[in-house]
PDB file of C-alpha atoms in Angstrom:
ATOM      1  CA  MET S 928       3.901 -16.806  -4.181  1.00 73.00           C
ATOM      2  CA  PRO S 929       2.238 -14.310  -1.835  1.00 88.00           C
ATOM      3  CA  LEU S 930       4.366 -11.622  -0.232  1.00 95.00           C
ATOM      4  CA  THR S 931       4.561 -11.376   3.556  1.00 95.00           C
ATOM      5  CA  THR S 932       4.576  -8.297   5.823  1.00 93.00           C
ATOM      6  CA  ASP S 933       7.919  -6.762   6.703  1.00 93.00           C
ATOM      7  CA  PRO S 934       8.269  -7.438  10.452  1.00 91.00           C
ATOM      8  CA  SER S 935       9.616  -3.923  11.030  1.00 92.00           C
ATOM      9  CA  ARG S 936       6.420  -2.474   9.574  1.00 91.00           C
ATOM     10  CA  ASP S 937       8.404   0.645   8.615  1.00 91.00           C
ATOM     11  CA  ILE S 938       7.013   3.058   6.046  1.00 93.00           C
ATOM     12  CA  GLU S 939       8.373   6.092   4.265  1.00 90.00           C
ATOM     13  CA  LEU S 940       6.206   8.989   3.305  1.00 86.00           C
ATOM     14  CA  SER S 941       7.183  10.441  -0.055  1.00 82.00           C
ATOM     15  CA  LEU S 942       5.935  13.983  -0.431  1.00 71.00           C
ATOM     16  CA  PHE S 943       3.351  14.329  -3.280  1.00 74.00           C
ATOM     17  CA  GLU S 944       3.795  10.674  -4.219  1.00 89.00           C
ATOM     18  CA  GLY S 945       2.599   8.228  -1.563  1.00 93.00           C
ATOM     19  CA  ILE S 946       3.860   5.774   0.983  1.00 96.00           C
ATOM     20  CA  ALA S 947       6.622   3.255   0.353  1.00 96.00           C
ATOM     21  CA  PHE S 948       6.671   0.059   2.381  1.00 97.00           C
ATOM     22  CA  ALA S 949       8.453  -3.245   2.120  1.00 97.00           C
ATOM     23  CA  MET S 950       7.211  -6.803   2.011  1.00 97.00           C
ATOM     24  CA  PHE S 951       9.097 -10.092   1.617  1.00 97.00           C
ATOM     25  CA  ASN S 952       9.204 -12.884  -0.903  1.00 95.00           C
ATOM     26  CA  ARG S 953      10.890 -15.423   1.362  1.00 93.00           C
ATOM     27  CA  GLU S 954      14.178 -13.652   2.166  1.00 92.00           C
ATOM     28  CA  HIS S 955      13.992 -11.256  -0.761  1.00 95.00           C
ATOM     29  CA  ARG S 956      12.793  -7.684   0.243  1.00 96.00           C
ATOM     30  CA  VAL S 957      10.302  -6.185  -2.172  1.00 97.00           C
ATOM     31  CA  LEU S 958       9.692  -2.425  -2.268  1.00 96.00           C
ATOM     32  CA  CYS S 959       5.994  -1.616  -2.556  1.00 97.00           C
ATOM     33  CA  PHE S 960       4.154   1.643  -2.909  1.00 97.00           C
ATOM     34  CA  VAL S 961       0.646   3.074  -2.444  1.00 98.00           C
ATOM     35  CA  THR S 962      -0.213   6.395  -4.120  1.00 97.00           C
ATOM     36  CA  TRP S 963      -1.453   9.506  -2.362  1.00 95.00           C
ATOM     37  CA  ALA S 964      -4.444   9.489  -4.679  1.00 95.00           C
ATOM     38  CA  ALA S 965      -5.354   5.946  -3.600  1.00 97.00           C
ATOM     39  CA  LEU S 966      -5.158   6.846   0.094  1.00 97.00           C
ATOM     40  CA  MET S 967      -6.985  10.185  -0.271  1.00 96.00           C
ATOM     41  CA  ASP S 968      -9.769   8.597  -2.348  1.00 96.00           C
ATOM     42  CA  ARG S 969     -10.188   5.837   0.227  1.00 97.00           C
ATOM     43  CA  ALA S 970     -10.430   8.411   3.030  1.00 97.00           C
ATOM     44  CA  ALA S 971     -12.942  10.430   1.049  1.00 96.00           C
ATOM     45  CA  LYS S 972     -15.166   7.397   0.500  1.00 96.00           C
ATOM     46  CA  ASP S 973     -14.919   6.598   4.272  1.00 96.00           C
ATOM     47  CA  GLY S 974     -15.660  10.172   5.226  1.00 96.00           C
ATOM     48  CA  THR S 975     -12.394  10.474   7.162  1.00 96.00           C
ATOM     49  CA  ASP S 976      -9.642  13.114   6.996  1.00 95.00           C
ATOM     50  CA  GLN S 977      -8.109  12.984   3.492  1.00 93.00           C
ATOM     51  CA  LYS S 978      -4.926  14.648   4.827  1.00 91.00           C
ATOM     52  CA  ASP S 979      -4.346  11.780   7.261  1.00 93.00           C
ATOM     53  CA  VAL S 980      -2.818   9.496   4.661  1.00 92.00           C
ATOM     54  CA  LYS S 981      -0.728   7.711   7.259  1.00 94.00           C
ATOM     55  CA  GLY S 982      -3.857   6.914   9.306  1.00 96.00           C
ATOM     56  CA  THR S 983      -5.631   5.685   6.170  1.00 97.00           C
ATOM     57  CA  PHE S 984      -2.624   3.577   5.333  1.00 97.00           C
ATOM     58  CA  GLU S 985      -2.613   1.948   8.778  1.00 96.00           C
ATOM     59  CA  ARG S 986      -6.368   1.294   8.742  1.00 97.00           C
ATOM     60  CA  TYR S 987      -6.078  -0.404   5.357  1.00 98.00           C
ATOM     61  CA  ARG S 988      -2.583  -1.818   5.552  1.00 97.00           C
ATOM     62  CA  TRP S 989      -3.973  -5.403   5.471  1.00 97.00           C
ATOM     63  CA  LYS S 990      -5.833  -4.657   2.220  1.00 98.00           C
ATOM     64  CA  ILE S 991      -2.985  -2.614   0.689  1.00 98.00           C
ATOM     65  CA  GLU S 992      -0.532  -5.450   1.359  1.00 98.00           C
ATOM     66  CA  LYS S 993      -2.941  -7.993  -0.168  1.00 98.00           C
ATOM     67  CA  ILE S 994      -3.251  -5.914  -3.336  1.00 98.00           C
ATOM     68  CA  ALA S 995       0.526  -5.363  -3.523  1.00 98.00           C
ATOM     69  CA  SER S 996       1.067  -9.098  -3.135  1.00 98.00           C
ATOM     70  CA  ARG S 997      -1.395  -9.819  -5.981  1.00 98.00           C
ATOM     71  CA  ASN S 998       0.271  -7.164  -8.177  1.00 98.00           C
ATOM     72  CA  TYR S 999       3.627  -8.784  -7.450  1.00 98.00           C
ATOM     73  CA  ASP S1000       2.232 -12.235  -8.379  1.00 97.00           C
ATOM     74  CA  GLU S1001       1.001 -10.686 -11.652  1.00 97.00           C
ATOM     75  CA  GLY S1002       4.509  -9.548 -12.521  1.00 96.00           C
ATOM     76  CA  GLU S1003       5.103  -6.124 -10.939  1.00 97.00           C
ATOM     77  CA  ALA S1004       8.643  -6.172  -9.554  1.00 96.00           C
ATOM     78  CA  SER S1005       7.866  -3.173  -7.306  1.00 96.00           C
ATOM     79  CA  PRO S1006       4.079  -3.330  -6.853  1.00 98.00           C
ATOM     80  CA  VAL S1007       2.099  -0.056  -6.821  1.00 97.00           C
ATOM     81  CA  VAL S1008      -1.361   0.090  -5.267  1.00 98.00           C
ATOM     82  CA  ARG S1009      -3.625   2.503  -7.127  1.00 97.00           C
ATOM     83  CA  THR S1010      -7.047   4.113  -6.449  1.00 96.00           C
ATOM     84  CA  GLU S1011      -9.064   1.715  -8.573  1.00 97.00           C
ATOM     85  CA  GLN S1012      -7.653  -1.174  -6.603  1.00 97.00           C
ATOM     86  CA  LEU S1013      -8.055   0.254  -3.079  1.00 97.00           C
ATOM     87  CA  THR S1014     -11.422   2.000  -3.708  1.00 94.00           C
ATOM     88  CA  PRO S1015     -13.193   0.264  -6.596  1.00 86.00           C
ATOM     89  CA  ARG S1016     -16.041   2.259  -8.088  1.00 81.00           C
TER      90      ARG S1016
END
């Protein structure tokens, strides 16, 4: 079952790791994560500021959430979005 966006849209920046965000499986809150590397690599490919990981996250939130939902459906209890998923070569 696909996850849905957390209505609060809150995120937590984790220094040197990435951004944590929540999604929902019905009423069950699911902690999700996107790595710094994934966000920095996406920004590099776009030609935007690699240090603005929050901005990159917001621009690609729809895609990051879609990937996290797919990872969850494939069995990841706390889905992690990685470079090869966000910026395929």
